[in-house]
Every structure is written in structure tokens, then in C-alpha cells.
Short mmCIF file of C-alpha atoms in Angstrom, two decimals:
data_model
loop_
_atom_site.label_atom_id
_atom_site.label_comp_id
_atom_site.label_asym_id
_atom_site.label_seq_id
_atom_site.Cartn_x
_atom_site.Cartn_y
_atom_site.Cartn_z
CA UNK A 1 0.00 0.00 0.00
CA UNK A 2 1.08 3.60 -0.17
CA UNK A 3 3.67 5.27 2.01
CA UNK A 4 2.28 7.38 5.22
CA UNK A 5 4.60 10.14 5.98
CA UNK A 6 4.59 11.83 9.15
CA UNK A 7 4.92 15.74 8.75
CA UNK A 8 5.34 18.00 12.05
CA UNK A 9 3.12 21.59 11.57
CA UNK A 10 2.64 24.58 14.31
CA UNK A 11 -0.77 26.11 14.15
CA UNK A 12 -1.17 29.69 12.79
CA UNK A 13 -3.36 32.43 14.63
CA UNK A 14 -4.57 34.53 11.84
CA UNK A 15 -5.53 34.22 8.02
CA UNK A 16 -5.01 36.36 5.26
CA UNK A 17 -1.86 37.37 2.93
CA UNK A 18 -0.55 39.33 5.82
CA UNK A 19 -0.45 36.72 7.97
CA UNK A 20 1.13 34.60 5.46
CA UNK A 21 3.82 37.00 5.32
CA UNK A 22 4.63 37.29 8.49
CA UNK A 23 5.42 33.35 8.77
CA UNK A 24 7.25 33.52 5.72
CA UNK A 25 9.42 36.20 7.56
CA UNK A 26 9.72 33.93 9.86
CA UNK A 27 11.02 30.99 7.73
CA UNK A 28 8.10 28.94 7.60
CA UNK A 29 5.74 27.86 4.72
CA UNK A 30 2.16 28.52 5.41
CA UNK A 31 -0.18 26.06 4.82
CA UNK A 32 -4.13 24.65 5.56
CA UNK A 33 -5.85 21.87 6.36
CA UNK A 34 -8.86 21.42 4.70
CA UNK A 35 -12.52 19.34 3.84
CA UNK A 36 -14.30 16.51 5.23
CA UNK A 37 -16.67 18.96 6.49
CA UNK A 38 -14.47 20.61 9.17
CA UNK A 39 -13.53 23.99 9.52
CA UNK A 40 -9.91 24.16 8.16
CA UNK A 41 -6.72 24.36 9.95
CA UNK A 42 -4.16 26.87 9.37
CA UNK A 43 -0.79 25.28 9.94
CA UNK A 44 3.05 26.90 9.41
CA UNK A 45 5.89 24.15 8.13
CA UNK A 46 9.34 23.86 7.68
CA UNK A 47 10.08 24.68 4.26
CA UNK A 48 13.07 21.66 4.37
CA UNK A 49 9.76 19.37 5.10
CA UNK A 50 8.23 20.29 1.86
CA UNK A 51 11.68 20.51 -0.07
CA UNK A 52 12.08 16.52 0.84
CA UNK A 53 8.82 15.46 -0.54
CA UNK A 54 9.38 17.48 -3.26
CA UNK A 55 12.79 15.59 -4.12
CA UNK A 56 11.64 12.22 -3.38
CA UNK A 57 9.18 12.24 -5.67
CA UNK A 58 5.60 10.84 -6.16
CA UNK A 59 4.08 13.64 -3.51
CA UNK A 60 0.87 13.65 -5.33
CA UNK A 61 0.54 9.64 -4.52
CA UNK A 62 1.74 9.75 -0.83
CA UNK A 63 -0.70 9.66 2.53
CA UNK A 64 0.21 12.65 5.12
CA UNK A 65 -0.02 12.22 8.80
CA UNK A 66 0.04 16.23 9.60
CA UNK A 67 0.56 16.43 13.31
CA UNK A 68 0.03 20.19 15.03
CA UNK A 69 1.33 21.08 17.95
CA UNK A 70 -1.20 21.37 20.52
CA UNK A 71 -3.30 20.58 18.00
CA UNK A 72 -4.63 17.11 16.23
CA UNK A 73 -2.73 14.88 13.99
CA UNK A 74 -4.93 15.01 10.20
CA UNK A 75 -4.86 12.33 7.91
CA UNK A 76 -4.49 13.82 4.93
CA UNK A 77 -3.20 13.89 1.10
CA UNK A 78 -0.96 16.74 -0.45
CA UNK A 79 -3.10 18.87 -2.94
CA UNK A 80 -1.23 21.88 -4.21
CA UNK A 81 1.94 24.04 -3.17
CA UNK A 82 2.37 27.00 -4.57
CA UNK A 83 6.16 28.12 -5.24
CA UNK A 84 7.35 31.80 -5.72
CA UNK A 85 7.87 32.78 -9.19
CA UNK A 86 11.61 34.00 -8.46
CA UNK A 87 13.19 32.02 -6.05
CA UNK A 88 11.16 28.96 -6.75
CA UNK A 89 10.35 28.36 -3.00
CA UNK A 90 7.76 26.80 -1.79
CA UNK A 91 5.33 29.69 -0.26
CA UNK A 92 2.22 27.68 0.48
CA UNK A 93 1.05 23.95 0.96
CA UNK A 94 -2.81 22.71 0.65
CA UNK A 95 -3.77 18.93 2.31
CA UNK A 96 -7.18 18.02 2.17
CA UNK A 97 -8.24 16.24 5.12
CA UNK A 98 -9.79 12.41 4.84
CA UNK A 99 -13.37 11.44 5.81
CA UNK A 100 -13.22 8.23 6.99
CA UNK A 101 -14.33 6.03 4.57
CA UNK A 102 -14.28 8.21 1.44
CA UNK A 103 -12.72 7.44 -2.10
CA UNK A 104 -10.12 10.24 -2.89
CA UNK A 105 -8.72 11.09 -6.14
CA UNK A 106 -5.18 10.71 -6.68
CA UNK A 107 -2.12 10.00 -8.62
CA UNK A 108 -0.60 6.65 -8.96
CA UNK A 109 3.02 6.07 -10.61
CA UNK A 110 3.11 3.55 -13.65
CA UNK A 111 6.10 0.83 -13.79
CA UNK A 112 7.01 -1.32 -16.85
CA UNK A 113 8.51 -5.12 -15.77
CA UNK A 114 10.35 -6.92 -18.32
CA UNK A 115 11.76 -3.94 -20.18
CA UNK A 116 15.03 -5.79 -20.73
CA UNK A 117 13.39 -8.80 -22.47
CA UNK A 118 10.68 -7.42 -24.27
CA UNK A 119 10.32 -8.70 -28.11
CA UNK A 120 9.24 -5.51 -29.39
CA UNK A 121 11.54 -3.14 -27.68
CA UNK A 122 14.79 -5.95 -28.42
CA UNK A 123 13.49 -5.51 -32.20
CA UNK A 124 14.25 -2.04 -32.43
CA UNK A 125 11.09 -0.42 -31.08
CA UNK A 126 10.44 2.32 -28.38
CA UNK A 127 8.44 2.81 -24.98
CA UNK A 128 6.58 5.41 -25.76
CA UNK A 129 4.92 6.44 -22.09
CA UNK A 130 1.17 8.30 -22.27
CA UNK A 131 0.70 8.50 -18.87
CA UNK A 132 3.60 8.07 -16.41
CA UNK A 133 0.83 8.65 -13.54
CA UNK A 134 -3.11 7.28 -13.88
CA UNK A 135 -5.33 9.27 -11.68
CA UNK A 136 -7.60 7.02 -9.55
CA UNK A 137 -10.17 6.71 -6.94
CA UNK A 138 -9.34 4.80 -4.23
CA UNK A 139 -9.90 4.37 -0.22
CA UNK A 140 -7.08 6.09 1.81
CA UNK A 141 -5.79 3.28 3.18
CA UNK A 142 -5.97 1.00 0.00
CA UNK A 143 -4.09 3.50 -2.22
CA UNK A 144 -1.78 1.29 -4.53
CA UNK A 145 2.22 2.07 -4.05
CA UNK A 146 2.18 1.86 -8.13
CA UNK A 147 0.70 -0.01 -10.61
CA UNK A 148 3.11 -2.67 -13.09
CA UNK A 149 2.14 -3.10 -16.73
CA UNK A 150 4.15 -6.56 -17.81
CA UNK A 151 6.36 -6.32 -21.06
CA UNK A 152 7.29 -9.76 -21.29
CA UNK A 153 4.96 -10.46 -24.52
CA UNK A 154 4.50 -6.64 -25.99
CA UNK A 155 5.59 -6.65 -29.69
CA UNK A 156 5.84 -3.72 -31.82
CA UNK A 157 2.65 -1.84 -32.35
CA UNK A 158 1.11 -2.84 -29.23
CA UNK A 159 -1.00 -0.41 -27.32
CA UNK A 160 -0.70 -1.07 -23.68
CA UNK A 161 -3.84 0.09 -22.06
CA UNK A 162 -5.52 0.50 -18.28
CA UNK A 163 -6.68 -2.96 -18.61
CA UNK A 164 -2.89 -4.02 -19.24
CA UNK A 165 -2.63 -3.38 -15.31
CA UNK A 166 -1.70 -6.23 -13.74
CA UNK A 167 -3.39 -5.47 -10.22
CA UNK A 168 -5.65 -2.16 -9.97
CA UNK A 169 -5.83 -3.26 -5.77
CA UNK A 170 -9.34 -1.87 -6.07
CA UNK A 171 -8.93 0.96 -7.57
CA UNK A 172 -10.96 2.69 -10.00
CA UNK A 173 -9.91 4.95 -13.05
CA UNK A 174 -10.51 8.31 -13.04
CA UNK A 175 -11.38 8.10 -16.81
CA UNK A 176 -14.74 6.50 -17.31
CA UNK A 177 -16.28 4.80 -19.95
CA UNK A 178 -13.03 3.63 -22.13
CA UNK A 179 -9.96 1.55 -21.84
CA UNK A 180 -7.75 4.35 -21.90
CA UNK A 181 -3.80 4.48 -23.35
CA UNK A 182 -0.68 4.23 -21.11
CA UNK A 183 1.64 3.51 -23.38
CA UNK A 184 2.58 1.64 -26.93
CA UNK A 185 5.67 -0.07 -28.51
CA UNK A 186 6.26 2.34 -31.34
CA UNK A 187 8.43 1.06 -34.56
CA UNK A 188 12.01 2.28 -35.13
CA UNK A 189 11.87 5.33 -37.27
CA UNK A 190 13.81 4.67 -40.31
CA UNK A 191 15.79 8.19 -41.79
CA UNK A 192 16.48 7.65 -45.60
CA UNK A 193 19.60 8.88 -46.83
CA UNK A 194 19.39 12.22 -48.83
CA UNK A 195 19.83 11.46 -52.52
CA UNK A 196 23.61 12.45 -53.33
CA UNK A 197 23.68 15.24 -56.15
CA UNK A 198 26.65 15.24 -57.96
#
């Protein structure tokens, strides 16, 4: 299942840009906790917290434990930071809260098995990746780590699709109604030599 991660948060007093800018000043990213029909919390975080997700990757697919000081620790999933258009800092983080027992929307990283001993990609052809990420619904705590598309058999031309999955875990596409495109075994792309003109 997916990775919980715990984050530490201080609560904030006061909304408003102001107030944002004063705990910026004080070198901390302002941020809320929001939904499952609760009045949101306004938390401050270290911006090295947010830096760390950021670099490991996959934020978008991981489960937050936010814990505030003097305060209750939120289940929640990451749903937006906003970064400063100059210095590329993160300036403010949005997690929506979990209702217990809710589907939530999110991100889930596609792998490809077999690459090394696939016919069609041996034979000259390429991966060529749709979707890196499928967005699903899912329960929190059933949230697949990734899903694994097999390329043991895939010859050129194939068109690997969400039913090409081995294990959805439950999960259910956010694209309805069609068995979507993840990714195909393209043919090599043949250049012809330019005619010589003597």
C-alpha cells in the first residue's frame, strides 16, 4: 500500500496574505488543512519538510499524517503548493483532510517489468509512455504504491492500455467509460539517406 509520511506543523493564529507574510518572515511555509466537512486548519511548516517530498518524488501519490502542535494529527493527502515565481520556494502547501471512509482522487506512478526482455523493444522499437501517472479513486488506506504493466509479450505496435494493469488493488480509473492508453511499442523510425547530387 502507499507510504504514510509523518509531517510536524505549528498552528497559525490569523488568516489572510498578511499573515502569510509574516510566517514567511519567519522561515516557515504557510499552509491549511482542509474538507471533510471541518472547519480548516491553518498550519506553518518547515520549508526543508516540503523541499524533501518534493525531491523524493511521487508527492501527489503519498498519505500525510500532519501532526500540530497542541493541536490534532490530520490524515491527509498533499493537494497543491504553490512556489514563488523567483526564487522557486515553496510559499504555500494545501492537504485536504480524509473522511473516513471516502474514495479520494489521486495519482498513482506507472512501472514497466520486463523492459530488458521485451520482443518488441529488443526488435528495435520504443516505450513510448502516455501517462507516467493514472489518476484514480481509491480508499485512503488501499491507495496502490504503483501499478506494473508486464512487457514480457509486448511486440511492436502494441498499445498497452488501463486494462494491461496487472493489479488495480481496487482501484478505480478516473477516466470513465473507455480503456484508456498508457503507453505503446512504437516502430524504429527509419531516416532515408538524402539522394547524393553530384
Amino acid at each position: 500500500m502507499v507510504q504514510t509520511v509523518r509531517i510536524e506543523a505549528v498552528a497559525r493564529e490569523n488568516a489572510g496574505k498578511g499573515a502569510a507574510r509574516a510566517t514567511r518572515r519567519e522561515g516557515l511555509v504557510p499552509g491549511v488543512v482542509y474538507g471533510a466537512k471541518q472547519e480548516a486548519t491553518l498550519i506553518a511548516l518547515d520549508p526543508r519538510i516540503i523541499i524533501k517530498e518534493l525531491t523524493k518524488g511521487g508527492w501527489q501519490s503519498h498519505l500525510y499524517e500532519v501532526a500540530v502542535t497542541d493541536g490534532p494529527t490530520e490524515r491527509t493527502i498533499m493537494r497543491d503548493i504553490q512556489f514563488d515565481p523567483v526564487t522557486d520556494r515553496p510559499v504555500h502547501v494545501d492537504f485536504q483532510r480524509l473522511a473516513p471512509g471516502a474514495r479520494i482522487r489521486i495519482r498513482v506512478p506507472v512501472t514497466f517489468l520486463h523492459e530488458d526482455t521485451c520482443p518488441g523493444l529488443k526488435a528495435g522499437g520504443t516505450l513510448n509512455v502516455v501517462r507516467r501517472e493514472v489518476e484514480v479513486l481509491a480508499e485512503p488506506d488501499k491507495v496502490p504504491e504503483k501499478f506494473e504493466i508486464d512487457l514480457a509479450a509486448a511486440k511492436i505496435g502494441d498499445n498497452l492500455r488501463w486494462s494491461a494493469i496487472k493489479d488495480h488493488q481496487g482501484a478505480r480509473p478516473g477516466i470513465v467509460g473507455r480503456d484508456f492508453m498508457i503507453a505503446s511499442i512504437a516502430a524504429p523510425v527509419v531516416e532515408e539517406a538524402a539522394p547524393v547530387v553530384v
